Structures are given as C-alpha cells and as structure tokens.
mmCIF file of C-alpha atoms in Angstrom:
data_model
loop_
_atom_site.group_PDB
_atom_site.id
_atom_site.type_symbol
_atom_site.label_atom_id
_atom_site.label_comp_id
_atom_site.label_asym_id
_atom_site.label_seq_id
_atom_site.Cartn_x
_atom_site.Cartn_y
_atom_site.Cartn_z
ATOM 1 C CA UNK W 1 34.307 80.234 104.770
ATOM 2 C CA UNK W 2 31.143 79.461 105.276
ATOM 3 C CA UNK W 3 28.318 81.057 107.995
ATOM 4 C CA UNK W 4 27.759 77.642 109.536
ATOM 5 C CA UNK W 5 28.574 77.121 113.216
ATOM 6 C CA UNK W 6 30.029 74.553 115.399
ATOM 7 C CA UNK W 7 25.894 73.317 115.927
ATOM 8 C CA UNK W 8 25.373 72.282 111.989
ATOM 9 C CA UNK W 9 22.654 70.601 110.070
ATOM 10 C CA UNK W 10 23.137 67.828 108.074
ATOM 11 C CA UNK W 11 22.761 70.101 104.934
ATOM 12 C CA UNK W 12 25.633 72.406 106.211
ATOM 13 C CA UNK W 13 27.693 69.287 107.169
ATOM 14 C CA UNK W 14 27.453 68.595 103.624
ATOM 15 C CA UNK W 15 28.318 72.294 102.996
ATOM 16 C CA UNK W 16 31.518 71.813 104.481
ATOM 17 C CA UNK W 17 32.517 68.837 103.280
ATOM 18 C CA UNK W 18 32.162 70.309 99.639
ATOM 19 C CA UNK W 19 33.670 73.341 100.519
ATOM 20 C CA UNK W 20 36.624 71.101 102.131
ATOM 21 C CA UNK W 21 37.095 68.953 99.283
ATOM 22 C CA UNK W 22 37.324 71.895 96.820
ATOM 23 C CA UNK W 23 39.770 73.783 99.107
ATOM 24 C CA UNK W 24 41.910 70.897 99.242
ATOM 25 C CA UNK W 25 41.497 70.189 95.280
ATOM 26 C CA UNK W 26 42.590 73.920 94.646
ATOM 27 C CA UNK W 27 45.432 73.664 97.315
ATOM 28 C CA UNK W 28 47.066 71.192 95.574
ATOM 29 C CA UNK W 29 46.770 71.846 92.098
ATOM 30 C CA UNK W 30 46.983 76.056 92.079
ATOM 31 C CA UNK W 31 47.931 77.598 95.076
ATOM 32 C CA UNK W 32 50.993 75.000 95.866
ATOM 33 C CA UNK W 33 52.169 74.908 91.899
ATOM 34 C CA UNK W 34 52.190 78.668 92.173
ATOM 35 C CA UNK W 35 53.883 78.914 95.860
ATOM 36 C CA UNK W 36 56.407 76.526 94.649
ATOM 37 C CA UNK W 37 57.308 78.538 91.466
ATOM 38 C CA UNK W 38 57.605 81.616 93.291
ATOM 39 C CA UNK W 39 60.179 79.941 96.108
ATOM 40 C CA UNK W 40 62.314 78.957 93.397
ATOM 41 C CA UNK W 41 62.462 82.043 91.996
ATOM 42 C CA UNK W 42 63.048 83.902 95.067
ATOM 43 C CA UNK W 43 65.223 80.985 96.870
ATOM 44 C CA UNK W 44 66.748 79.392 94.260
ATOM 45 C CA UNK W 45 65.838 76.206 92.552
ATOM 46 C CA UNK W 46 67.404 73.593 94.994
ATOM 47 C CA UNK W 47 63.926 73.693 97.184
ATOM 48 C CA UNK W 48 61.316 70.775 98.501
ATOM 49 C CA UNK W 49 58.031 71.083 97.726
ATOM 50 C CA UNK W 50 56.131 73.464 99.772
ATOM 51 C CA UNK W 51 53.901 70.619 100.447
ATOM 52 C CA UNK W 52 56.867 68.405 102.082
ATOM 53 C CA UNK W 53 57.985 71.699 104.139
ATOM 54 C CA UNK W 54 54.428 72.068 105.531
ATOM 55 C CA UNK W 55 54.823 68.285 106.964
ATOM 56 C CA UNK W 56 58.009 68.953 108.046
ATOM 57 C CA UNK W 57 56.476 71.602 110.748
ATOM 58 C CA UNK W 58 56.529 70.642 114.204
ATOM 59 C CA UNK W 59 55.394 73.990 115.611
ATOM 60 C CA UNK W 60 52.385 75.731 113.674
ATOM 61 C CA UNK W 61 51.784 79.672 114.917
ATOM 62 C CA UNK W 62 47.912 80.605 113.986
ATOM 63 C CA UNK W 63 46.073 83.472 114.031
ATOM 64 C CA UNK W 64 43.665 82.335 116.230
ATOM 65 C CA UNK W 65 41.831 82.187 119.727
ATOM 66 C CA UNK W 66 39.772 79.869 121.150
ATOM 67 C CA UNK W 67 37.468 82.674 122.818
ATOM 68 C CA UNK W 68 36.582 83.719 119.530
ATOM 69 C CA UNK W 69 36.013 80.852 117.665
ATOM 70 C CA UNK W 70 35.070 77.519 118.400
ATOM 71 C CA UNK W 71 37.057 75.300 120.806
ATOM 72 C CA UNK W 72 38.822 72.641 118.888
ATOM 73 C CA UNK W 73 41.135 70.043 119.454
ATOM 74 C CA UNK W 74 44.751 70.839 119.074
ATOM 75 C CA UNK W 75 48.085 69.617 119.015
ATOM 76 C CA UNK W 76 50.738 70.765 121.191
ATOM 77 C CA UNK W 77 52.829 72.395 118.830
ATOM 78 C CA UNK W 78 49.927 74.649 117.595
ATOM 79 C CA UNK W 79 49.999 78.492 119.224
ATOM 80 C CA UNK W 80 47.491 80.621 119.052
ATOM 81 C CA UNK W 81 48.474 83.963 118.315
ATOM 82 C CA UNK W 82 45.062 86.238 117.338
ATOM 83 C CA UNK W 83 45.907 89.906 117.554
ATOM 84 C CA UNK W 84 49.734 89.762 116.596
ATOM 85 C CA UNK W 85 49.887 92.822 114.113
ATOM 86 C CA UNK W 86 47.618 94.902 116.925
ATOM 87 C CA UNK W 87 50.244 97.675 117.871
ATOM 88 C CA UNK W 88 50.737 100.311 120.426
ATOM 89 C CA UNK W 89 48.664 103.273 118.845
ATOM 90 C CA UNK W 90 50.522 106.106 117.559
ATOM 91 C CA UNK W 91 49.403 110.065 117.996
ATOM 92 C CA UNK W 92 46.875 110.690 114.834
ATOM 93 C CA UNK W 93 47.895 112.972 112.413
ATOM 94 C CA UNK W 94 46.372 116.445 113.217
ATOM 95 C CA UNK W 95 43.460 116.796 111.029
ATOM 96 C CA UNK W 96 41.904 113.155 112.449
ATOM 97 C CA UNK W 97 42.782 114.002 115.694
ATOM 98 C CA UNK W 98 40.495 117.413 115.656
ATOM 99 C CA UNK W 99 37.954 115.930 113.671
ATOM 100 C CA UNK W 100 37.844 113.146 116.230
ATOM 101 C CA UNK W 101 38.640 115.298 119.659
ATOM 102 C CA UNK W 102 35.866 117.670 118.721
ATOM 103 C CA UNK W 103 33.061 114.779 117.788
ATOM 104 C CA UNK W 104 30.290 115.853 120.825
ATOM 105 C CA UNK W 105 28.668 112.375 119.876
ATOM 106 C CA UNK W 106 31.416 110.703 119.177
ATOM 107 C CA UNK W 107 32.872 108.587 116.142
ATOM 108 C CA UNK W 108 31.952 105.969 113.824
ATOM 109 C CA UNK W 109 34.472 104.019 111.474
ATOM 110 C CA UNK W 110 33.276 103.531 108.225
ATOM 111 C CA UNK W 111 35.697 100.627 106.098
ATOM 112 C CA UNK W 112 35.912 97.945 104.403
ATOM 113 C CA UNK W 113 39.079 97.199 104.342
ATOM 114 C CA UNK W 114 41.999 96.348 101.488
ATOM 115 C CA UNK W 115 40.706 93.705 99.799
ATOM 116 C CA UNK W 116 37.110 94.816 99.276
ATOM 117 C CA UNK W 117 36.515 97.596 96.071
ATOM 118 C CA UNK W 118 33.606 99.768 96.411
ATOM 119 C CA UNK W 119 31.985 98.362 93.463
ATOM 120 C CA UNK W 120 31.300 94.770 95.151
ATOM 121 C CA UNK W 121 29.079 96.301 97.451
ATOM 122 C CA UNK W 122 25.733 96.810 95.370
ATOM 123 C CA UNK W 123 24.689 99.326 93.204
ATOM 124 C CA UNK W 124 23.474 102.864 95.075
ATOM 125 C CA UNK W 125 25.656 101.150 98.251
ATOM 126 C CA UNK W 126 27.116 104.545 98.219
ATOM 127 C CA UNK W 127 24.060 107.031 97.762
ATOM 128 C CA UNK W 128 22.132 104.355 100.562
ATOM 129 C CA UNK W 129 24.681 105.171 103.229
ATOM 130 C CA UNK W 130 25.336 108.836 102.593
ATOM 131 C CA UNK W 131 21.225 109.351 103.478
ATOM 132 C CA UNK W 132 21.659 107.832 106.214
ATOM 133 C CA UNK W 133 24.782 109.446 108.035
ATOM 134 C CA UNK W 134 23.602 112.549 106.816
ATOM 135 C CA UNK W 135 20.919 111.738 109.871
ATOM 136 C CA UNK W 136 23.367 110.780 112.654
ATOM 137 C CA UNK W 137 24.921 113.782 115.040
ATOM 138 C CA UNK W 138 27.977 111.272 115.187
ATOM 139 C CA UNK W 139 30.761 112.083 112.942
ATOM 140 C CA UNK W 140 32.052 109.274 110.299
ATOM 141 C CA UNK W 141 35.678 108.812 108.954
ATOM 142 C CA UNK W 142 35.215 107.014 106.257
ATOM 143 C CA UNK W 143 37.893 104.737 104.337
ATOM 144 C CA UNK W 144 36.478 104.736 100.667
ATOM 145 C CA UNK W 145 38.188 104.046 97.684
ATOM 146 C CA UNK W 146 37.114 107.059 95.540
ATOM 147 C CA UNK W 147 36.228 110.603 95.675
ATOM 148 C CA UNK W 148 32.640 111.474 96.840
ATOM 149 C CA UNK W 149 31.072 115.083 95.658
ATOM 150 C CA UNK W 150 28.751 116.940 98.301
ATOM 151 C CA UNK W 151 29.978 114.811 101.407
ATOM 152 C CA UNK W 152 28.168 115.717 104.858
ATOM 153 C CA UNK W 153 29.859 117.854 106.723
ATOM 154 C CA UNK W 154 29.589 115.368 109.481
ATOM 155 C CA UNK W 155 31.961 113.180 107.192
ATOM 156 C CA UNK W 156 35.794 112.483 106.938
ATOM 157 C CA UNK W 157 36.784 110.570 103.594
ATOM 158 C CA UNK W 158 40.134 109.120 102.976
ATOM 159 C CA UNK W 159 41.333 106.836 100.601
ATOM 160 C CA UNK W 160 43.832 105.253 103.729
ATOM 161 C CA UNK W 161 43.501 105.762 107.499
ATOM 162 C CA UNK W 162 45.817 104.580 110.502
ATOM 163 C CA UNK W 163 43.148 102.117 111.297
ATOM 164 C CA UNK W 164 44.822 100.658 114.675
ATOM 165 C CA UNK W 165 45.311 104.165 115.893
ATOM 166 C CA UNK W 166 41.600 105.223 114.769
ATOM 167 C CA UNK W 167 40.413 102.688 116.903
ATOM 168 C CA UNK W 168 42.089 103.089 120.046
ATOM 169 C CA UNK W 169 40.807 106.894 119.854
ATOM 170 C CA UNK W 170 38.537 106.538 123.349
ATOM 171 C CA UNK W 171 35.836 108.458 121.027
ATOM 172 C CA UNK W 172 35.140 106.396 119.029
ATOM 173 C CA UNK W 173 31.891 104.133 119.819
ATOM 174 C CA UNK W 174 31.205 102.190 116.130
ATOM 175 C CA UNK W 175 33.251 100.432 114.033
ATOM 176 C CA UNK W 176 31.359 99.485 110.463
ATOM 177 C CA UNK W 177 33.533 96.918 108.842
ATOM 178 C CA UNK W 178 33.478 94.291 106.103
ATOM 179 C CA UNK W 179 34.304 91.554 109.089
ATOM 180 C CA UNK W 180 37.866 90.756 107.825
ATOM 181 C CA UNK W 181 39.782 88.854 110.249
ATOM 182 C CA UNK W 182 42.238 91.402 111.456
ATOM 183 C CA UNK W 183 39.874 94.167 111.671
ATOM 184 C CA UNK W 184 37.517 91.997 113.851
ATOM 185 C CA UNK W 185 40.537 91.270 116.285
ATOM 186 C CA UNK W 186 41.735 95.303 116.589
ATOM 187 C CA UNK W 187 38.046 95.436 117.009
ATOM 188 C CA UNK W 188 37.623 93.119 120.240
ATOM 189 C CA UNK W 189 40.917 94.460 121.284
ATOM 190 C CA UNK W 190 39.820 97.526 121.865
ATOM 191 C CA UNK W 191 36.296 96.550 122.488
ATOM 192 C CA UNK W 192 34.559 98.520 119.688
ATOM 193 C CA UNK W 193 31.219 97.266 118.895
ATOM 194 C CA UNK W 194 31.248 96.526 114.895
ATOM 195 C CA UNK W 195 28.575 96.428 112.320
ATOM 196 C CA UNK W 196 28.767 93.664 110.110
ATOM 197 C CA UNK W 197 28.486 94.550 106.429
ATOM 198 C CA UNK W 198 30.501 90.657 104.946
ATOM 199 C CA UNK W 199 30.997 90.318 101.031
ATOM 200 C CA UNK W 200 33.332 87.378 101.108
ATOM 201 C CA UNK W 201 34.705 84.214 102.358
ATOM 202 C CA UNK W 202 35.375 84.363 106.081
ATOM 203 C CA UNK W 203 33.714 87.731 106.294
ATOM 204 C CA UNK W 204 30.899 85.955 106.401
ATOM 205 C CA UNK W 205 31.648 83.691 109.251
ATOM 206 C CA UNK W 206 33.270 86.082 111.055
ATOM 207 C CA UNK W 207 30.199 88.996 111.130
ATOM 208 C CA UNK W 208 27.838 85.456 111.452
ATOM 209 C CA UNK W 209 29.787 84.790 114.565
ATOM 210 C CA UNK W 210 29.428 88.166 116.116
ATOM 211 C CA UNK W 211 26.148 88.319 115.554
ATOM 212 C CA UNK W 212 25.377 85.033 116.953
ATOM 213 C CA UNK W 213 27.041 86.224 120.367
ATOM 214 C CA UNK W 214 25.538 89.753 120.255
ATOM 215 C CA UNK W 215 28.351 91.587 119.786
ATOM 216 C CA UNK W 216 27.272 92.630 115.970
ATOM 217 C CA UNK W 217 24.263 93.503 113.758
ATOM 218 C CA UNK W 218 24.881 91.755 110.376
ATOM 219 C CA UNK W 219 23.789 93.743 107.581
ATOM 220 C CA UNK W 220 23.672 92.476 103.902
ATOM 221 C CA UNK W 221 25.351 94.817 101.674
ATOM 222 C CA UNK W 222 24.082 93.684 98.717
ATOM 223 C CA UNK W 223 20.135 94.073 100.032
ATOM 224 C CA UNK W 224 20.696 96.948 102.296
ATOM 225 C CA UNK W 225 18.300 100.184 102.596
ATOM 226 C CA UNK W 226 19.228 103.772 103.604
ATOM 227 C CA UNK W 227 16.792 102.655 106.531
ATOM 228 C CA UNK W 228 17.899 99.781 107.718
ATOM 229 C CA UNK W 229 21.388 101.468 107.800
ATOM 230 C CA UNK W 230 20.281 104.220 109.772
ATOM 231 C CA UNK W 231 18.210 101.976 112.184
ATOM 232 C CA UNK W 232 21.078 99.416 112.606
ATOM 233 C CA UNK W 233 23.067 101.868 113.683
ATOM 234 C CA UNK W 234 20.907 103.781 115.882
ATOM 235 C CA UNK W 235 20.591 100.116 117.623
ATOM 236 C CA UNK W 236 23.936 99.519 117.882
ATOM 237 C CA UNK W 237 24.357 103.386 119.857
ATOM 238 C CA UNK W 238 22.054 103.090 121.960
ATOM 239 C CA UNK W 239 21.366 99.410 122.758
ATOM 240 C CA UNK W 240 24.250 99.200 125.968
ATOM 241 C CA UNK W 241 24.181 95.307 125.191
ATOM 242 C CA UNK W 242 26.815 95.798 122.473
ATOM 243 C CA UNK W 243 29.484 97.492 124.457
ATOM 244 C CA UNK W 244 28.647 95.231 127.184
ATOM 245 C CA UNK W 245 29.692 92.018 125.465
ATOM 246 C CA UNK W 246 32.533 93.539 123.258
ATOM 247 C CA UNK W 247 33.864 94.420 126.635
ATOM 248 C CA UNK W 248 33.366 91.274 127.838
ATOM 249 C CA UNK W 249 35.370 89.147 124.683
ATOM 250 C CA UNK W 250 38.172 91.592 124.517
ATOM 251 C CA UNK W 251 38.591 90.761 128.288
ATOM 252 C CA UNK W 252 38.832 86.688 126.882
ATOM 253 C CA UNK W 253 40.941 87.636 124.101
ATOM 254 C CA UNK W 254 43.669 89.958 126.597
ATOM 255 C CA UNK W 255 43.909 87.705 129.408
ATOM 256 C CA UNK W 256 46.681 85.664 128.657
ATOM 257 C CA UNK W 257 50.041 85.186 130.691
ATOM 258 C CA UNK W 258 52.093 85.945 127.586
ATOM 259 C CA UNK W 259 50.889 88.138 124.699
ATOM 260 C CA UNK W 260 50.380 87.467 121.212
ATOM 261 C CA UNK W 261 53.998 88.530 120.493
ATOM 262 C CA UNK W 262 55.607 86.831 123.027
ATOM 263 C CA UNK W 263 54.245 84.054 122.695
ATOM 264 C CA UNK W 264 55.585 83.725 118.480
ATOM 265 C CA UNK W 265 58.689 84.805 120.229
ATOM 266 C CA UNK W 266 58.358 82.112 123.004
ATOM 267 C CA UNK W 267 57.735 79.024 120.893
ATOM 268 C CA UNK W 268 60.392 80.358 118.016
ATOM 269 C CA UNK W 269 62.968 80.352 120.269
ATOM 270 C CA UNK W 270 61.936 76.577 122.080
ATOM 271 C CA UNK W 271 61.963 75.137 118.470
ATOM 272 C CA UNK W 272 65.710 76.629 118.044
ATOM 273 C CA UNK W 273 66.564 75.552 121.935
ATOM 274 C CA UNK W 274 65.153 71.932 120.821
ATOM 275 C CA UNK W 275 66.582 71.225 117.635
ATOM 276 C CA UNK W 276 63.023 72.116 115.951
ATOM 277 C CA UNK W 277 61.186 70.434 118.688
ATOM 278 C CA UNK W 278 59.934 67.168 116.694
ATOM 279 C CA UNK W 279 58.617 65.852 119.786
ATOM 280 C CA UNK W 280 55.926 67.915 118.854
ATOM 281 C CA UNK W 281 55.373 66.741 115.705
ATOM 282 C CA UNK W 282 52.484 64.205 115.132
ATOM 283 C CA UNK W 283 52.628 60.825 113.095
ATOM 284 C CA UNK W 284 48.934 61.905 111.642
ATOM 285 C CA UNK W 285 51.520 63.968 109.098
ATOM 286 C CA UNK W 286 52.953 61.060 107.640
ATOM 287 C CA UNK W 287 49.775 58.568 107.113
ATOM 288 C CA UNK W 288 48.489 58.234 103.869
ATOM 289 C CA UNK W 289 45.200 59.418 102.784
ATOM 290 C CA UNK W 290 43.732 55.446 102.939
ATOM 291 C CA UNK W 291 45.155 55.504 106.759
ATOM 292 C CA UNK W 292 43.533 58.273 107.691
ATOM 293 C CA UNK W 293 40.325 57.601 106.336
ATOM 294 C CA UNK W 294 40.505 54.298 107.547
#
C-alpha cells in the first residue's frame, strides 16, 4: 500500500516494515474477530478460526501477475490469476454506443471507481476537470457519483457504466482512473493507456507502478490544476509512447497457455483429484513466530 518499489531506501524499508507490522496487528485483532463472527452467523457456529482455515490452505489462487508487479518468490501451490473477472464484452446499450460510434476523436473514460466518493478528491476537483474537457475535441463518459448542471456537450455522465464493455469499445484511446486493481488489469487487457489520479492504499502503488514503466502519467488529485489536467492529457494523446508500452504489457499479461479462468478451474479441480493436494503445502505454515524469525 505503499508507492515504494522493489529498489527501496532504507527509509522506505522502514516504511514497510511499519506498514507490515500494523497490517498484521489489525489482521488479527479486527478484521479476523469480525470474519469469524460473520462465518458463524452465516455457517453456523461449529467453525475453526478463520485463522486455522487460512493455514490449512495448500493451494492459494491470487490476483496477481508477475509481469505486472514485481517477481517474487513463490510456492508451488500459489496461482496467479490477474484478470479473472475480465469478461467477453457485451453490445453497449444504445445511447453509449452512438455517443461512442460517432466520437471523430475518439473516447476518454472518466472514473473512479466504487469505492472512491467524489468528495475525497479535493475541493473544486469537479469545476478543475470540467475546464479542462470542455477544451478536448474527444468525447468523455464520465462515471460520477452526482448530478452535474451545464455539462459540455462533449460529455456523457452516468452514475454506473458497463465499464468492461466501455473499454473494449476500439474507440476509445484514454482511460482516467483512480488506479484500483481491477480497473488497471481491464486496462492492460485491453491495452488502454490510463491516467493515474490514486486517493488510496494500493491506488497508489498501482498508478506509481505505471508510471514508473511509462505506461501512466500520475496526477495528484488532491493538488491538481485545470492545466495540468488538460496538459496531461494532451500528453497522454499524442505522445505514441503510451500505447506503445500498454500494448506491449497486455501482450505479458495475455500470453499464457491457460487463461485466468482456467487456470482457477485447473488447480480447483487438482486439489479435489489430490485429496487437497497437501504436498503443496509448506511447513513455513506451522513454525512459530520465534522459528521464523530465528
């Protein structure tokens, strides 16, 4: 969760190490308590602790890939499976499909997301952005959680969009995005240069991470300008280098013998064909904290 990168400084070693220490500190004592509650009152009361069923796992499926992140070390029995909930696109619903057939300069995808309320991003965040799209011959479709009066006429606002189908549109040349995980994979999937706007967490590793391999301009939301906006994007149009390298990792990330999906499906299946495949399963999840410090 932080913007540090596998080359650290000793002050963002430290960094980590805080930030690891408090993650496992709040593991423990809220997020388990609460998982385990919640299990029992779903499941019934006869349940380990959610802490003994996570040792217990001798296949772990992440969403992950080693093309985007850093190479690491892994155990067999950990799959890699970045891009599962990326679909087949389905036909837009009218309306986005003229607005987006009929864009001469194409498309830009404005959103942040879920998770992220429009209020987090800065005060005049709003009034800062329309200035500057009201300057682009693109057209925007813009995922915003509340109504905007006097909107461009360049501009599409919805409160939802089919995001995954959005971005498959071939029209589309600009994805703006808060960096959440999932959005950066459909991004790379379909090789749609992104502008980084993080306010969170692993946003901010993730648009720190594109940005470090040129395939991003990160943008603080919080300290952005109507300018730098319009200039960011203007760079990220016209500069080739973008499209280039998003090509490029979304080539990395898609060439794999088995997809995303089949390979959940793959490794699900071997664990029931091998009795839960505990040959897989590492003695590192049994040593106490004193061994494995030691």
């Amino acid at each position: 969760i932080t913007s540090a990168n596998h080359h650290m400084t000793f002050y963002q070693r430290c960094e980590n190490l805080f930030y690891y220490i408090f993650l496992e500190w709040y593991t423990r004592f809220v997020t388990e308590p609460f998982q385990d509650q919640l299990m029992r009152e779903v499941f019934g009361p006869n349940l380990p602790h959610v802490r003994d069923i996570v040792k217990q796992a001798n296949i772990i499926i992440v969403n992950h890939h080693f093309a985007m992140n850093s190479p690491r070390p892994v155990l067999p029995g950990v799959v890699e499976i970045a891009g599962l909930h990326i679909s087949e696109p389905k036909p837009l619903p009218q309306d986005l499909k003229d607005f987006m057939d009929g864009a001469e300069h194409g498309v830009i995808l404005l959103s942040f997301g879920s998770n992220v309320a429009s209020n987090w991003l800065g005060e005049g965040f709003e009034d800062k952005v329309l200035l500057a799209i009201r300057q682009l011959p693109q057209r925007v479709i813009w995922k915003w959680d509340r109504d905007i009066s006097n909107i461009p006429p360049n501009v599409k606002l919805s409160k939802w969009l089919p995001q995954n189908d959005i971005m498959a549109h071939p029209k589309l040349r600009l994805f703006i995005t808060h960096c959440g995980l999932l959005s950066t994979q459909e991004a790379i999937y379909r090789r749609v240069p992104i502008m980084g706007l993080p306010v969170f967490c692993d946003q901010m590793d993730n648009a720190e991470l594109l940005a470090r391999r040129n395939l991003s301009i990160y943008l603080d939301p919080q300290k952005i300008t109507s300018e730098l906006f319009l200039n960011s994007v203007k760079e990220m149009l016209s500069n080739p280098m973008y499209k280039k390298n998003m090509e490029q990792m979304g080539d990395l990330m898609t060439d794999m013998p088995l997809t995303s999906k089949q390979q959940a499906v793959f490794w699900s299946e071997y664990a029931i064909r091998h009795q839960g495949a505990p040959h897989l399963r590492s003695a590192a999840a049994d040593m106490s904290w004193i061994q494995d410090m030691s």
